[in-house]
Amino acid sequence: MFIMKKITKTNDIKTNTPIRVYKKGYGYSLLTLIENNDLFLICKSPDDFFNHIQENETVECYIWPYPDGSYDFTTTVLGKISSPFPILLLQHTDSIIYNPSRQCLKAKVTIPFTFFTFSINTNKSFSSEDIQWHKGTILELTDREAVLHTATKLEHFVKGHLHLDTKDVDITAKVTGINSTHYDISFVGLDDTDRIAILDYIFTVYRE
């Protein structure tokens, strides 16, 4: 697993690093660093954020290294390039703060969730013949936990498929809280690829 080296200034950021940005009045977006030179950070931007942001505006930036933590910094948009794809030029800074616990984005969503339940005391392996599938809806989502609405009475754990726009993510989660038909579930053993897919989905729906 790739582990990011310590960052003390934006010149240290490696190409292809995802940079999550926040702009008041817009919300969050996800940039990708495609080149880092002595003058500025060159980042590929989604179309909607590119059209919203203006030169000389400031943005709050977050880099989330594996397995935890966050590098946070504020910078200024120095320029915009529209071709061959939307590009933002960000100002360098050496004012970077490392936080051991990253900011956790939570999105209000309505995502179908097909799952089965099992107990921590289950000793046998699962087969398609003895699994009883249930349906529910994810109402809140982060890359670590969710709120699940279902009429099914849940046991200690749930396992199922989270249906995102472009990807299905296999989820195993522990039930950590109950409020009527709403269950707090905490993801267990989620790999980095699926975690990134969930974060990318959250960024597509998380707007002010």
PDB file of C-alpha atoms in Angstrom:
ATOM      1  CA  MET A   1       0.000   0.000   0.000  1.00  0.00           C
ATOM      2  CA  PHE A   2       1.320   3.440  -0.984  1.00  0.00           C
ATOM      3  CA  ILE A   3       1.993   5.690   1.977  1.00  0.00           C
ATOM      4  CA  MET A   4       2.486   9.407   1.299  1.00  0.00           C
ATOM      5  CA  LYS A   5       5.681  11.041   2.520  1.00  0.00           C
ATOM      6  CA  LYS A   6       5.400  14.028   4.827  1.00  0.00           C
ATOM      7  CA  ILE A   7       4.300  17.233   3.116  1.00  0.00           C
ATOM      8  CA  THR A   8       5.641  20.543   4.434  1.00  0.00           C
ATOM      9  CA  LYS A   9       4.855  22.740   1.411  1.00  0.00           C
ATOM     10  CA  THR A  10       2.774  22.378  -1.732  1.00  0.00           C
ATOM     11  CA  ASN A  11       5.927  21.830  -3.819  1.00  0.00           C
ATOM     12  CA  ASP A  12       6.147  18.422  -2.091  1.00  0.00           C
ATOM     13  CA  ILE A  13       2.811  17.173  -3.475  1.00  0.00           C
ATOM     14  CA  LYS A  14       3.212  14.370  -6.018  1.00  0.00           C
ATOM     15  CA  THR A  15       1.499  14.390  -9.396  1.00  0.00           C
ATOM     16  CA  ASN A  16      -1.791  12.458  -9.642  1.00  0.00           C
ATOM     17  CA  THR A  17      -2.587  13.328  -6.026  1.00  0.00           C
ATOM     18  CA  PRO A  18      -6.318  13.998  -5.459  1.00  0.00           C
ATOM     19  CA  ILE A  19      -6.848  17.443  -3.915  1.00  0.00           C
ATOM     20  CA  ARG A  20     -10.232  17.997  -2.336  1.00  0.00           C
ATOM     21  CA  VAL A  21     -11.234  21.648  -2.356  1.00  0.00           C
ATOM     22  CA  TYR A  22     -13.921  23.666  -0.600  1.00  0.00           C
ATOM     23  CA  LYS A  23     -15.339  26.980  -1.790  1.00  0.00           C
ATOM     24  CA  LYS A  24     -17.950  28.758   0.298  1.00  0.00           C
ATOM     25  CA  GLY A  25     -21.120  29.161  -1.703  1.00  0.00           C
ATOM     26  CA  TYR A  26     -20.353  26.063  -3.783  1.00  0.00           C
ATOM     27  CA  GLY A  27     -19.260  23.264  -1.512  1.00  0.00           C
ATOM     28  CA  TYR A  28     -16.698  20.555  -2.214  1.00  0.00           C
ATOM     29  CA  SER A  29     -15.056  19.409  -5.408  1.00  0.00           C
ATOM     30  CA  LEU A  30     -12.232  17.082  -6.354  1.00  0.00           C
ATOM     31  CA  LEU A  31      -9.168  18.219  -8.321  1.00  0.00           C
ATOM     32  CA  THR A  32      -6.309  16.073  -9.612  1.00  0.00           C
ATOM     33  CA  LEU A  33      -2.755  17.410  -9.615  1.00  0.00           C
ATOM     34  CA  ILE A  34      -1.343  16.791 -13.108  1.00  0.00           C
ATOM     35  CA  GLU A  35       1.849  18.857 -12.799  1.00  0.00           C
ATOM     36  CA  ASN A  36       3.748  20.532  -9.978  1.00  0.00           C
ATOM     37  CA  ASN A  37       6.359  23.087 -11.049  1.00  0.00           C
ATOM     38  CA  ASP A  38       8.139  25.980  -9.364  1.00  0.00           C
ATOM     39  CA  LEU A  39       5.424  28.458 -10.348  1.00  0.00           C
ATOM     40  CA  PHE A  40       2.134  26.775  -9.405  1.00  0.00           C
ATOM     41  CA  LEU A  41       0.097  23.608  -9.028  1.00  0.00           C
ATOM     42  CA  ILE A  42      -1.578  22.564 -12.280  1.00  0.00           C
ATOM     43  CA  CYS A  43      -4.832  20.749 -11.500  1.00  0.00           C
ATOM     44  CA  LYS A  44      -7.499  19.095 -13.611  1.00  0.00           C
ATOM     45  CA  SER A  45     -10.927  20.314 -12.532  1.00  0.00           C
ATOM     46  CA  PRO A  46     -14.533  19.139 -12.962  1.00  0.00           C
ATOM     47  CA  ASP A  47     -16.486  21.351 -15.378  1.00  0.00           C
ATOM     48  CA  ASP A  48     -18.986  22.693 -12.851  1.00  0.00           C
ATOM     49  CA  PHE A  49     -16.356  23.780 -10.341  1.00  0.00           C
ATOM     50  CA  PHE A  50     -14.212  25.265 -13.125  1.00  0.00           C
ATOM     51  CA  ASN A  51     -17.164  27.364 -14.285  1.00  0.00           C
ATOM     52  CA  HIS A  52     -17.958  28.503 -10.740  1.00  0.00           C
ATOM     53  CA  ILE A  53     -14.500  29.452  -9.482  1.00  0.00           C
ATOM     54  CA  GLN A  54     -12.870  32.724 -10.571  1.00  0.00           C
ATOM     55  CA  GLU A  55      -9.264  33.873 -10.731  1.00  0.00           C
ATOM     56  CA  ASN A  56      -7.873  35.347  -7.497  1.00  0.00           C
ATOM     57  CA  GLU A  57     -10.468  33.538  -5.383  1.00  0.00           C
ATOM     58  CA  THR A  58      -9.249  31.455  -2.466  1.00  0.00           C
ATOM     59  CA  VAL A  59     -10.055  27.809  -1.830  1.00  0.00           C
ATOM     60  CA  GLU A  60      -9.536  25.515   1.135  1.00  0.00           C
ATOM     61  CA  CYS A  61      -7.658  22.352   0.145  1.00  0.00           C
ATOM     62  CA  TYR A  62      -7.408  18.915   1.719  1.00  0.00           C
ATOM     63  CA  ILE A  63      -5.117  15.996   0.911  1.00  0.00           C
ATOM     64  CA  TRP A  64      -6.010  12.708   2.546  1.00  0.00           C
ATOM     65  CA  PRO A  65      -3.025  10.348   2.800  1.00  0.00           C
ATOM     66  CA  TYR A  66      -3.343   6.639   3.546  1.00  0.00           C
ATOM     67  CA  PRO A  67      -4.401   5.416   6.037  1.00  0.00           C
ATOM     68  CA  ASP A  68      -5.645   8.497   7.899  1.00  0.00           C
ATOM     69  CA  GLY A  69      -5.085  12.144   8.617  1.00  0.00           C
ATOM     70  CA  SER A  70      -5.325  15.247   6.467  1.00  0.00           C
ATOM     71  CA  TYR A  71      -3.013  17.905   5.065  1.00  0.00           C
ATOM     72  CA  ASP A  72      -4.929  21.203   4.982  1.00  0.00           C
ATOM     73  CA  PHE A  73      -3.987  24.440   3.283  1.00  0.00           C
ATOM     74  CA  THR A  74      -5.546  27.538   1.747  1.00  0.00           C
ATOM     75  CA  THR A  75      -4.485  28.810  -1.640  1.00  0.00           C
ATOM     76  CA  THR A  76      -5.444  31.177  -4.460  1.00  0.00           C
ATOM     77  CA  VAL A  77      -6.532  30.414  -8.010  1.00  0.00           C
ATOM     78  CA  LEU A  78      -3.923  32.123 -10.195  1.00  0.00           C
ATOM     79  CA  GLY A  79      -5.387  31.187 -13.550  1.00  0.00           C
ATOM     80  CA  LYS A  80      -7.790  29.040 -15.589  1.00  0.00           C
ATOM     81  CA  ILE A  81      -7.219  27.100 -18.809  1.00  0.00           C
ATOM     82  CA  SER A  82     -10.236  25.654 -20.609  1.00  0.00           C
ATOM     83  CA  SER A  83      -8.543  23.514 -23.278  1.00  0.00           C
ATOM     84  CA  PRO A  84      -7.930  20.598 -23.803  1.00  0.00           C
ATOM     85  CA  PHE A  85      -9.811  20.134 -20.492  1.00  0.00           C
ATOM     86  CA  PRO A  86     -10.558  22.409 -17.502  1.00  0.00           C
ATOM     87  CA  ILE A  87      -7.350  23.292 -15.639  1.00  0.00           C
ATOM     88  CA  LEU A  88      -6.845  25.458 -12.562  1.00  0.00           C
ATOM     89  CA  LEU A  89      -3.495  26.977 -11.620  1.00  0.00           C
ATOM     90  CA  LEU A  90      -3.099  27.154  -7.842  1.00  0.00           C
ATOM     91  CA  GLN A  91      -0.604  29.256  -5.914  1.00  0.00           C
ATOM     92  CA  HIS A  92       2.117  27.526  -3.906  1.00  0.00           C
ATOM     93  CA  THR A  93       2.193  27.846  -0.137  1.00  0.00           C
ATOM     94  CA  ASP A  94       4.340  26.527   2.700  1.00  0.00           C
ATOM     95  CA  SER A  95       1.537  27.020   5.234  1.00  0.00           C
ATOM     96  CA  ILE A  96       0.339  23.439   5.465  1.00  0.00           C
ATOM     97  CA  ILE A  97      -1.237  21.943   8.580  1.00  0.00           C
ATOM     98  CA  TYR A  98      -1.293  18.206   9.276  1.00  0.00           C
ATOM     99  CA  ASN A  99      -4.350  16.974  11.187  1.00  0.00           C
ATOM    100  CA  PRO A 100      -4.187  13.382  12.509  1.00  0.00           C
ATOM    101  CA  SER A 101      -7.963  12.989  12.078  1.00  0.00           C
ATOM    102  CA  ARG A 102      -9.303  14.060   8.707  1.00  0.00           C
ATOM    103  CA  GLN A 103     -12.485  16.011   8.178  1.00  0.00           C
ATOM    104  CA  CYS A 104     -15.282  13.515   7.555  1.00  0.00           C
ATOM    105  CA  LEU A 105     -17.724  14.473   4.816  1.00  0.00           C
ATOM    106  CA  LYS A 106     -21.299  13.377   5.366  1.00  0.00           C
ATOM    107  CA  ALA A 107     -23.829  13.510   2.541  1.00  0.00           C
ATOM    108  CA  LYS A 108     -27.596  13.198   2.679  1.00  0.00           C
ATOM    109  CA  VAL A 109     -28.402  10.541   0.075  1.00  0.00           C
ATOM    110  CA  THR A 110     -31.033   8.046  -1.042  1.00  0.00           C
ATOM    111  CA  ILE A 111     -29.122   4.963  -2.172  1.00  0.00           C
ATOM    112  CA  PRO A 112     -30.632   1.463  -2.547  1.00  0.00           C
ATOM    113  CA  PHE A 113     -28.799  -1.101  -0.410  1.00  0.00           C
ATOM    114  CA  THR A 114     -29.284  -4.858  -0.916  1.00  0.00           C
ATOM    115  CA  PHE A 115     -27.898  -6.846   2.008  1.00  0.00           C
ATOM    116  CA  PHE A 116     -28.075  -9.835   4.315  1.00  0.00           C
ATOM    117  CA  THR A 117     -27.506  -9.961   8.067  1.00  0.00           C
ATOM    118  CA  PHE A 118     -25.302 -12.193  10.157  1.00  0.00           C
ATOM    119  CA  SER A 119     -24.255 -12.592  13.758  1.00  0.00           C
ATOM    120  CA  ILE A 120     -20.765 -12.387  15.169  1.00  0.00           C
ATOM    121  CA  ASN A 121     -21.286 -15.964  16.378  1.00  0.00           C
ATOM    122  CA  THR A 122     -21.776 -17.345  12.862  1.00  0.00           C
ATOM    123  CA  ASN A 123     -19.298 -20.204  12.379  1.00  0.00           C
ATOM    124  CA  LYS A 124     -20.219 -21.413   8.899  1.00  0.00           C
ATOM    125  CA  SER A 125     -19.433 -19.919   5.523  1.00  0.00           C
ATOM    126  CA  PHE A 126     -22.196 -18.309   3.494  1.00  0.00           C
ATOM    127  CA  SER A 127     -23.695 -19.849   0.375  1.00  0.00           C
ATOM    128  CA  SER A 128     -26.227 -18.455  -2.076  1.00  0.00           C
ATOM    129  CA  GLU A 129     -28.754 -21.075  -0.961  1.00  0.00           C
ATOM    130  CA  ASP A 130     -28.989 -20.011   2.693  1.00  0.00           C
ATOM    131  CA  ILE A 131     -28.601 -16.233   2.309  1.00  0.00           C
ATOM    132  CA  GLN A 132     -31.788 -14.224   2.713  1.00  0.00           C
ATOM    133  CA  TRP A 133     -31.463 -10.892   0.951  1.00  0.00           C
ATOM    134  CA  HIS A 134     -33.126  -7.737   2.247  1.00  0.00           C
ATOM    135  CA  LYS A 135     -33.598  -4.249   0.885  1.00  0.00           C
ATOM    136  CA  GLY A 136     -32.958  -0.914   2.513  1.00  0.00           C
ATOM    137  CA  THR A 137     -31.969   2.653   1.787  1.00  0.00           C
ATOM    138  CA  ILE A 138     -28.819   4.509   2.799  1.00  0.00           C
ATOM    139  CA  LEU A 139     -29.877   7.961   4.052  1.00  0.00           C
ATOM    140  CA  GLU A 140     -26.516   9.352   5.200  1.00  0.00           C
ATOM    141  CA  LEU A 141     -23.099   8.352   3.902  1.00  0.00           C
ATOM    142  CA  THR A 142     -19.450   8.920   4.763  1.00  0.00           C
ATOM    143  CA  ASP A 143     -16.403   6.879   3.764  1.00  0.00           C
ATOM    144  CA  ARG A 144     -16.506   5.206   7.190  1.00  0.00           C
ATOM    145  CA  GLU A 145     -20.138   4.821   8.176  1.00  0.00           C
ATOM    146  CA  ALA A 146     -23.734   5.250   7.079  1.00  0.00           C
ATOM    147  CA  VAL A 147     -27.323   5.475   8.272  1.00  0.00           C
ATOM    148  CA  LEU A 148     -29.438   2.614   6.923  1.00  0.00           C
ATOM    149  CA  HIS A 149     -33.240   2.674   6.821  1.00  0.00           C
ATOM    150  CA  THR A 150     -34.822  -0.774   6.640  1.00  0.00           C
ATOM    151  CA  ALA A 151     -37.816  -2.670   8.006  1.00  0.00           C
ATOM    152  CA  THR A 152     -35.541  -5.661   8.602  1.00  0.00           C
ATOM    153  CA  LYS A 153     -34.373  -6.290  12.156  1.00  0.00           C
ATOM    154  CA  LEU A 154     -30.600  -6.240  11.958  1.00  0.00           C
ATOM    155  CA  GLU A 155     -28.152  -8.477  13.796  1.00  0.00           C
ATOM    156  CA  HIS A 156     -24.561  -7.609  14.621  1.00  0.00           C
ATOM    157  CA  PHE A 157     -23.389  -7.220  11.023  1.00  0.00           C
ATOM    158  CA  VAL A 158     -24.712  -6.566   7.518  1.00  0.00           C
ATOM    159  CA  LYS A 159     -23.103  -7.421   4.188  1.00  0.00           C
ATOM    160  CA  GLY A 160     -24.309  -6.248   0.810  1.00  0.00           C
ATOM    161  CA  HIS A 161     -24.059  -4.073  -2.260  1.00  0.00           C
ATOM    162  CA  LEU A 162     -24.013  -0.284  -2.205  1.00  0.00           C
ATOM    163  CA  HIS A 163     -25.362   0.907  -5.557  1.00  0.00           C
ATOM    164  CA  LEU A 164     -23.504   4.079  -6.559  1.00  0.00           C
ATOM    165  CA  ASP A 165     -23.938   5.852  -9.896  1.00  0.00           C
ATOM    166  CA  THR A 166     -21.117   4.147 -11.769  1.00  0.00           C
ATOM    167  CA  LYS A 167     -19.977   1.434  -9.375  1.00  0.00           C
ATOM    168  CA  ASP A 168     -21.322  -1.161  -6.958  1.00  0.00           C
ATOM    169  CA  VAL A 169     -19.328  -1.368  -3.735  1.00  0.00           C
ATOM    170  CA  ASP A 170     -19.386  -4.495  -1.580  1.00  0.00           C
ATOM    171  CA  ILE A 171     -19.908  -3.441   2.017  1.00  0.00           C
ATOM    172  CA  THR A 172     -19.468  -5.254   5.319  1.00  0.00           C
ATOM    173  CA  ALA A 173     -20.591  -3.177   8.264  1.00  0.00           C
ATOM    174  CA  LYS A 174     -21.146  -3.437  11.999  1.00  0.00           C
ATOM    175  CA  VAL A 175     -24.414  -2.198  13.502  1.00  0.00           C
ATOM    176  CA  THR A 176     -23.455   0.484  16.032  1.00  0.00           C
ATOM    177  CA  GLY A 177     -26.768   2.196  16.783  1.00  0.00           C
ATOM    178  CA  ILE A 178     -30.536   1.730  16.440  1.00  0.00           C
ATOM    179  CA  ASN A 179     -33.351   4.287  16.239  1.00  0.00           C
ATOM    180  CA  SER A 180     -36.571   2.557  15.207  1.00  0.00           C
ATOM    181  CA  THR A 181     -36.018   1.555  11.549  1.00  0.00           C
ATOM    182  CA  HIS A 182     -32.837   3.632  11.244  1.00  0.00           C
ATOM    183  CA  TYR A 183     -29.519   1.898  11.920  1.00  0.00           C
ATOM    184  CA  ASP A 184     -26.055   3.384  12.292  1.00  0.00           C
ATOM    185  CA  ILE A 185     -23.577   1.088  10.556  1.00  0.00           C
ATOM    186  CA  SER A 186     -19.782   1.311  10.544  1.00  0.00           C
ATOM    187  CA  PHE A 187     -17.824  -0.109   7.600  1.00  0.00           C
ATOM    188  CA  VAL A 188     -15.423  -2.970   8.300  1.00  0.00           C
ATOM    189  CA  GLY A 189     -12.436  -3.888   6.109  1.00  0.00           C
ATOM    190  CA  LEU A 190     -13.247  -1.406   3.347  1.00  0.00           C
ATOM    191  CA  ASP A 191     -10.352  -1.333   0.892  1.00  0.00           C
ATOM    192  CA  ASP A 192      -8.873   1.907  -0.370  1.00  0.00           C
ATOM    193  CA  THR A 193     -10.322   1.593  -3.887  1.00  0.00           C
ATOM    194  CA  ASP A 194     -13.875   1.271  -2.588  1.00  0.00           C
ATOM    195  CA  ARG A 195     -13.328   4.037  -0.039  1.00  0.00           C
ATOM    196  CA  ILE A 196     -12.206   6.384  -2.818  1.00  0.00           C
ATOM    197  CA  ALA A 197     -15.242   5.379  -4.909  1.00  0.00           C
ATOM    198  CA  ILE A 198     -17.510   6.315  -1.991  1.00  0.00           C
ATOM    199  CA  LEU A 199     -15.704   9.624  -1.482  1.00  0.00           C
ATOM    200  CA  ASP A 200     -15.953  10.430  -5.182  1.00  0.00           C
ATOM    201  CA  TYR A 201     -19.681   9.736  -5.033  1.00  0.00           C
ATOM    202  CA  ILE A 202     -20.079  11.956  -1.974  1.00  0.00           C
ATOM    203  CA  PHE A 203     -18.315  14.779  -3.792  1.00  0.00           C
ATOM    204  CA  THR A 204     -20.789  14.525  -6.677  1.00  0.00           C
ATOM    205  CA  VAL A 205     -23.769  15.062  -4.332  1.00  0.00           C
ATOM    206  CA  TYR A 206     -22.286  17.243  -1.606  1.00  0.00           C
ATOM    207  CA  ARG A 207     -23.184  20.837  -2.344  1.00  0.00           C
ATOM    208  CA  GLU A 208     -24.267  23.710  -0.163  1.00  0.00           C
TER     209      GLU A 208
END
